[in-house]
């Protein structure tokens, strides 16, 4: 047993300690916000907005452990308020990108004839020559649209940077001969 562990038969002394032990956790054993905490955060944020008091006053009034917990609660309430608007904005932007992507795909699927000086260019057999330029531009546009969609919805993996090689340490003011 270590000094940080409670004795095996120890019971929580106060209701607040029991409440801490019973807080809900997610699948990775991290604490999650209960509905009571969400309501408390919203009430604290509303009170803070109306009275512009210190975070310590918020902590004392709403039962936070300390002022940093009060600050975190108010920040969480701000995120909760913004979340529906952000979700709606992402949905609207996704729909617009989808419509643009469908138009680009329609251009890709069409056959485009080659035009020069306002006239259709025909081959030796009399058939109009096909122009791949519009199709290639539509492909580039479709790829850019997909890239924007991935950025909007957070589908891209973050870039992983690896560094290898030696490190050279230099001690200023010390002769390297003295270290040997």
PDB file of N, CA and C in Angstrom, residues 125-177:
ATOM      1  N   UNK A 125     -11.697  11.656 -89.764  1.00  0.00           N
ATOM      2  CA  UNK A 125     -12.885  10.860 -90.100  1.00  0.00           C
ATOM      3  C   UNK A 125     -14.162  11.687 -90.072  1.00  0.00           C
ATOM      4  N   UNK A 126     -14.071  12.983 -89.789  1.00  0.00           N
ATOM      5  CA  UNK A 126     -15.244  13.846 -89.780  1.00  0.00           C
ATOM      6  C   UNK A 126     -15.939  13.919 -88.429  1.00  0.00           C
ATOM      7  N   UNK A 127     -15.509  13.136 -87.477  1.00  0.00           N
ATOM      8  CA  UNK A 127     -16.105  13.150 -86.139  1.00  0.00           C
ATOM      9  C   UNK A 127     -15.457  14.259 -85.304  1.00  0.00           C
ATOM     10  N   UNK A 128     -16.254  14.920 -84.450  1.00  0.00           N
ATOM     11  CA  UNK A 128     -15.672  15.968 -83.598  1.00  0.00           C
ATOM     12  C   UNK A 128     -14.638  15.370 -82.635  1.00  0.00           C
ATOM     13  N   UNK A 129     -13.544  16.091 -82.457  1.00  0.00           N
ATOM     14  CA  UNK A 129     -12.521  15.652 -81.509  1.00  0.00           C
ATOM     15  C   UNK A 129     -12.981  15.968 -80.082  1.00  0.00           C
ATOM     16  N   UNK A 130     -12.640  15.082 -79.167  1.00  0.00           N
ATOM     17  CA  UNK A 130     -13.009  15.294 -77.769  1.00  0.00           C
ATOM     18  C   UNK A 130     -11.942  16.125 -77.068  1.00  0.00           C
ATOM     19  N   UNK A 131     -12.401  17.006 -76.193  1.00  0.00           N
ATOM     20  CA  UNK A 131     -11.510  17.882 -75.433  1.00  0.00           C
ATOM     21  C   UNK A 131     -11.490  17.397 -73.982  1.00  0.00           C
ATOM     22  N   UNK A 132     -10.309  17.035 -73.497  1.00  0.00           N
ATOM     23  CA  UNK A 132     -10.185  16.551 -72.118  1.00  0.00           C
ATOM     24  C   UNK A 132      -9.962  17.682 -71.117  1.00  0.00           C
ATOM     25  N   UNK A 133      -9.734  18.899 -71.583  1.00  0.00           N
ATOM     26  CA  UNK A 133      -9.469  20.033 -70.695  1.00  0.00           C
ATOM     27  C   UNK A 133     -10.570  20.280 -69.672  1.00  0.00           C
ATOM     28  N   UNK A 134     -11.841  20.405 -70.106  1.00  0.00           N
ATOM     29  CA  UNK A 134     -12.909  20.632 -69.126  1.00  0.00           C
ATOM     30  C   UNK A 134     -13.042  19.478 -68.121  1.00  0.00           C
ATOM     31  N   UNK A 135     -12.831  18.264 -68.594  1.00  0.00           N
ATOM     32  CA  UNK A 135     -12.926  17.110 -67.700  1.00  0.00           C
ATOM     33  C   UNK A 135     -11.808  17.161 -66.649  1.00  0.00           C
ATOM     34  N   UNK A 136     -10.580  17.484 -67.080  1.00  0.00           N
ATOM     35  CA  UNK A 136      -9.464  17.575 -66.133  1.00  0.00           C
ATOM     36  C   UNK A 136      -9.682  18.699 -65.117  1.00  0.00           C
ATOM     37  N   UNK A 137     -10.223  19.830 -65.557  1.00  0.00           N
ATOM     38  CA  UNK A 137     -10.523  20.920 -64.625  1.00  0.00           C
ATOM     39  C   UNK A 137     -11.601  20.502 -63.629  1.00  0.00           C
ATOM     40  N   UNK A 138     -12.599  19.765 -64.101  1.00  0.00           N
ATOM     41  CA  UNK A 138     -13.659  19.295 -63.206  1.00  0.00           C
ATOM     42  C   UNK A 138     -13.109  18.299 -62.190  1.00  0.00           C
ATOM     43  N   UNK A 139     -12.148  17.473 -62.610  1.00  0.00           N
ATOM     44  CA  UNK A 139     -11.520  16.529 -61.674  1.00  0.00           C
ATOM     45  C   UNK A 139     -10.763  17.297 -60.593  1.00  0.00           C
ATOM     46  N   UNK A 140     -10.008  18.322 -60.999  1.00  0.00           N
ATOM     47  CA  UNK A 140      -9.292  19.140 -60.008  1.00  0.00           C
ATOM     48  C   UNK A 140     -10.264  19.825 -59.051  1.00  0.00           C
ATOM     49  N   UNK A 141     -11.354  20.320 -59.586  1.00  0.00           N
ATOM     50  CA  UNK A 141     -12.361  20.970 -58.749  1.00  0.00           C
ATOM     51  C   UNK A 141     -12.983  19.972 -57.781  1.00  0.00           C
ATOM     52  N   UNK A 142     -13.297  18.770 -58.269  1.00  0.00           N
ATOM     53  CA  UNK A 142     -13.882  17.742 -57.400  1.00  0.00           C
ATOM     54  C   UNK A 142     -12.918  17.369 -56.275  1.00  0.00           C
ATOM     55  N   UNK A 143     -11.632  17.286 -56.591  1.00  0.00           N
ATOM     56  CA  UNK A 143     -10.643  16.974 -55.552  1.00  0.00           C
ATOM     57  C   UNK A 143     -10.547  18.091 -54.517  1.00  0.00           C
ATOM     58  N   UNK A 144     -10.610  19.343 -54.968  1.00  0.00           N
ATOM     59  CA  UNK A 144     -10.580  20.464 -54.016  1.00  0.00           C
ATOM     60  C   UNK A 144     -11.831  20.463 -53.142  1.00  0.00           C
ATOM     61  N   UNK A 145     -12.973  20.129 -53.728  1.00  0.00           N
ATOM     62  CA  UNK A 145     -14.216  20.061 -52.953  1.00  0.00           C
ATOM     63  C   UNK A 145     -14.117  18.966 -51.900  1.00  0.00           C
ATOM     64  N   UNK A 146     -13.591  17.810 -52.279  1.00  0.00           N
ATOM     65  CA  UNK A 146     -13.416  16.726 -51.305  1.00  0.00           C
ATOM     66  C   UNK A 146     -12.468  17.144 -50.189  1.00  0.00           C
ATOM     67  N   UNK A 147     -11.414  17.870 -50.547  1.00  0.00           N
ATOM     68  CA  UNK A 147     -10.463  18.349 -49.544  1.00  0.00           C
ATOM     69  C   UNK A 147     -11.159  19.300 -48.560  1.00  0.00           C
ATOM     70  N   UNK A 148     -11.978  20.206 -49.087  1.00  0.00           N
ATOM     71  CA  UNK A 148     -12.720  21.127 -48.219  1.00  0.00           C
ATOM     72  C   UNK A 148     -13.696  20.374 -47.320  1.00  0.00           C
ATOM     73  N   UNK A 149     -14.339  19.358 -47.865  1.00  0.00           N
ATOM     74  CA  UNK A 149     -15.278  18.548 -47.083  1.00  0.00           C
ATOM     75  C   UNK A 149     -14.544  17.835 -45.946  1.00  0.00           C
ATOM     76  N   UNK A 150     -13.381  17.286 -46.250  1.00  0.00           N
ATOM     77  CA  UNK A 150     -12.595  16.601 -45.215  1.00  0.00           C
ATOM     78  C   UNK A 150     -12.137  17.579 -44.142  1.00  0.00           C
ATOM     79  N   UNK A 151     -11.729  18.770 -44.533  1.00  0.00           N
ATOM     80  CA  UNK A 151     -11.332  19.780 -43.549  1.00  0.00           C
ATOM     81  C   UNK A 151     -12.514  20.193 -42.679  1.00  0.00           C
ATOM     82  N   UNK A 152     -13.669  20.386 -43.293  1.00  0.00           N
ATOM     83  CA  UNK A 152     -14.855  20.828 -42.572  1.00  0.00           C
ATOM     84  C   UNK A 152     -15.282  19.818 -41.522  1.00  0.00           C
ATOM     85  N   UNK A 153     -15.209  18.549 -41.864  1.00  0.00           N
ATOM     86  CA  UNK A 153     -15.697  17.505 -40.962  1.00  0.00           C
ATOM     87  C   UNK A 153     -14.592  16.827 -40.156  1.00  0.00           C
ATOM     88  N   UNK A 154     -13.380  17.340 -40.228  1.00  0.00           N
ATOM     89  CA  UNK A 154     -12.293  16.808 -39.410  1.00  0.00           C
ATOM     90  C   UNK A 154     -11.883  15.400 -39.773  1.00  0.00           C
ATOM     91  N   UNK A 155     -11.916  15.060 -41.047  1.00  0.00           N
ATOM     92  CA  UNK A 155     -11.604  13.702 -41.478  1.00  0.00           C
ATOM     93  C   UNK A 155     -10.130  13.490 -41.767  1.00  0.00           C
ATOM     94  N   UNK A 156      -9.356  14.563 -41.800  1.00  0.00           N
ATOM     95  CA  UNK A 156      -7.935  14.414 -42.119  1.00  0.00           C
ATOM     96  C   UNK A 156      -7.160  14.037 -40.868  1.00  0.00           C
ATOM     97  N   UNK A 157      -6.183  13.171 -41.051  1.00  0.00           N
ATOM     98  CA  UNK A 157      -5.293  12.796 -39.953  1.00  0.00           C
ATOM     99  C   UNK A 157      -4.271  13.916 -39.762  1.00  0.00           C
ATOM    100  N   UNK A 158      -3.950  14.232 -38.526  1.00  0.00           N
ATOM    101  CA  UNK A 158      -2.919  15.257 -38.325  1.00  0.00           C
ATOM    102  C   UNK A 158      -1.572  14.776 -38.844  1.00  0.00           C
ATOM    103  N   UNK A 159      -0.786  15.713 -39.309  1.00  0.00           N
ATOM    104  CA  UNK A 159       0.536  15.370 -39.830  1.00  0.00           C
ATOM    105  C   UNK A 159       1.415  14.881 -38.688  1.00  0.00           C
ATOM    106  N   UNK A 160       2.091  13.780 -38.914  1.00  0.00           N
ATOM    107  CA  UNK A 160       2.979  13.224 -37.905  1.00  0.00           C
ATOM    108  C   UNK A 160       4.406  13.556 -38.308  1.00  0.00           C
ATOM    109  N   UNK A 161       5.106  14.184 -37.419  1.00  0.00           N
ATOM    110  CA  UNK A 161       6.479  14.587 -37.690  1.00  0.00           C
ATOM    111  C   UNK A 161       7.399  13.718 -36.854  1.00  0.00           C
ATOM    112  N   UNK A 162       8.331  13.076 -37.516  1.00  0.00           N
ATOM    113  CA  UNK A 162       9.315  12.264 -36.809  1.00  0.00           C
ATOM    114  C   UNK A 162      10.684  12.876 -37.033  1.00  0.00           C
ATOM    115  N   UNK A 163      11.482  12.810 -36.013  1.00  0.00           N
ATOM    116  CA  UNK A 163      12.821  13.371 -36.087  1.00  0.00           C
ATOM    117  C   UNK A 163      13.796  12.315 -35.619  1.00  0.00           C
ATOM    118  N   UNK A 164      14.850  12.148 -36.358  1.00  0.00           N
ATOM    119  CA  UNK A 164      15.873  11.199 -35.930  1.00  0.00           C
ATOM    120  C   UNK A 164      17.231  11.835 -36.160  1.00  0.00           C
ATOM    121  N   UNK A 165      18.196  11.308 -35.480  1.00  0.00           N
ATOM    122  CA  UNK A 165      19.542  11.842 -35.634  1.00  0.00           C
ATOM    123  C   UNK A 165      20.155  12.117 -34.280  1.00  0.00           C
ATOM    124  N   UNK A 166      21.369  12.476 -34.316  1.00  0.00           N
ATOM    125  CA  UNK A 166      22.095  12.717 -33.081  1.00  0.00           C
ATOM    126  C   UNK A 166      21.865  14.114 -32.550  1.00  0.00           C
ATOM    127  N   UNK A 167      22.196  14.281 -31.289  1.00  0.00           N
ATOM    128  CA  UNK A 167      22.098  15.571 -30.633  1.00  0.00           C
ATOM    129  C   UNK A 167      23.484  15.932 -30.127  1.00  0.00           C
ATOM    130  N   UNK A 168      23.884  17.148 -30.392  1.00  0.00           N
ATOM    131  CA  UNK A 168      25.199  17.600 -29.947  1.00  0.00           C
ATOM    132  C   UNK A 168      24.999  18.582 -28.799  1.00  0.00           C
ATOM    133  N   UNK A 169      25.600  18.271 -27.647  1.00  0.00           N
ATOM    134  CA  UNK A 169      25.542  19.147 -26.490  1.00  0.00           C
ATOM    135  C   UNK A 169      26.831  19.936 -26.412  1.00  0.00           C
ATOM    136  N   UNK A 170      26.703  21.206 -26.087  1.00  0.00           N
ATOM    137  CA  UNK A 170      27.876  22.045 -25.935  1.00  0.00           C
ATOM    138  C   UNK A 170      27.729  22.809 -24.629  1.00  0.00           C
ATOM    139  N   UNK A 171      28.704  22.687 -23.775  1.00  0.00           N
ATOM    140  CA  UNK A 171      28.687  23.395 -22.506  1.00  0.00           C
ATOM    141  C   UNK A 171      29.568  24.620 -22.671  1.00  0.00           C
ATOM    142  N   UNK A 172      28.943  25.778 -22.568  1.00  0.00           N
ATOM    143  CA  UNK A 172      29.644  27.033 -22.786  1.00  0.00           C
ATOM    144  C   UNK A 172      30.479  27.355 -21.548  1.00  0.00           C
ATOM    145  N   UNK A 173      31.707  27.742 -21.771  1.00  0.00           N
ATOM    146  CA  UNK A 173      32.577  28.154 -20.682  1.00  0.00           C
ATOM    147  C   UNK A 173      33.390  27.027 -20.077  1.00  0.00           C
ATOM    148  N   UNK A 174      33.252  25.804 -20.608  1.00  0.00           N
ATOM    149  CA  UNK A 174      34.009  24.664 -20.083  1.00  0.00           C
ATOM    150  C   UNK A 174      34.846  24.103 -21.219  1.00  0.00           C
ATOM    151  N   UNK A 175      36.096  23.885 -20.955  1.00  0.00           N
ATOM    152  CA  UNK A 175      36.989  23.307 -21.947  1.00  0.00           C
ATOM    153  C   UNK A 175      36.692  21.813 -22.072  1.00  0.00           C
ATOM    154  N   UNK A 176      36.406  21.293 -23.290  1.00  0.00           N
ATOM    155  CA  UNK A 176      36.103  19.866 -23.450  1.00  0.00           C
ATOM    156  C   UNK A 176      37.225  18.964 -22.943  1.00  0.00           C
ATOM    157  N   UNK A 177      38.459  19.442 -22.947  1.00  0.00           N
ATOM    158  CA  UNK A 177      39.591  18.634 -22.460  1.00  0.00           C
ATOM    159  C   UNK A 177      39.468  18.372 -20.957  1.00  0.00           C
TER     160      UNK A 177
END
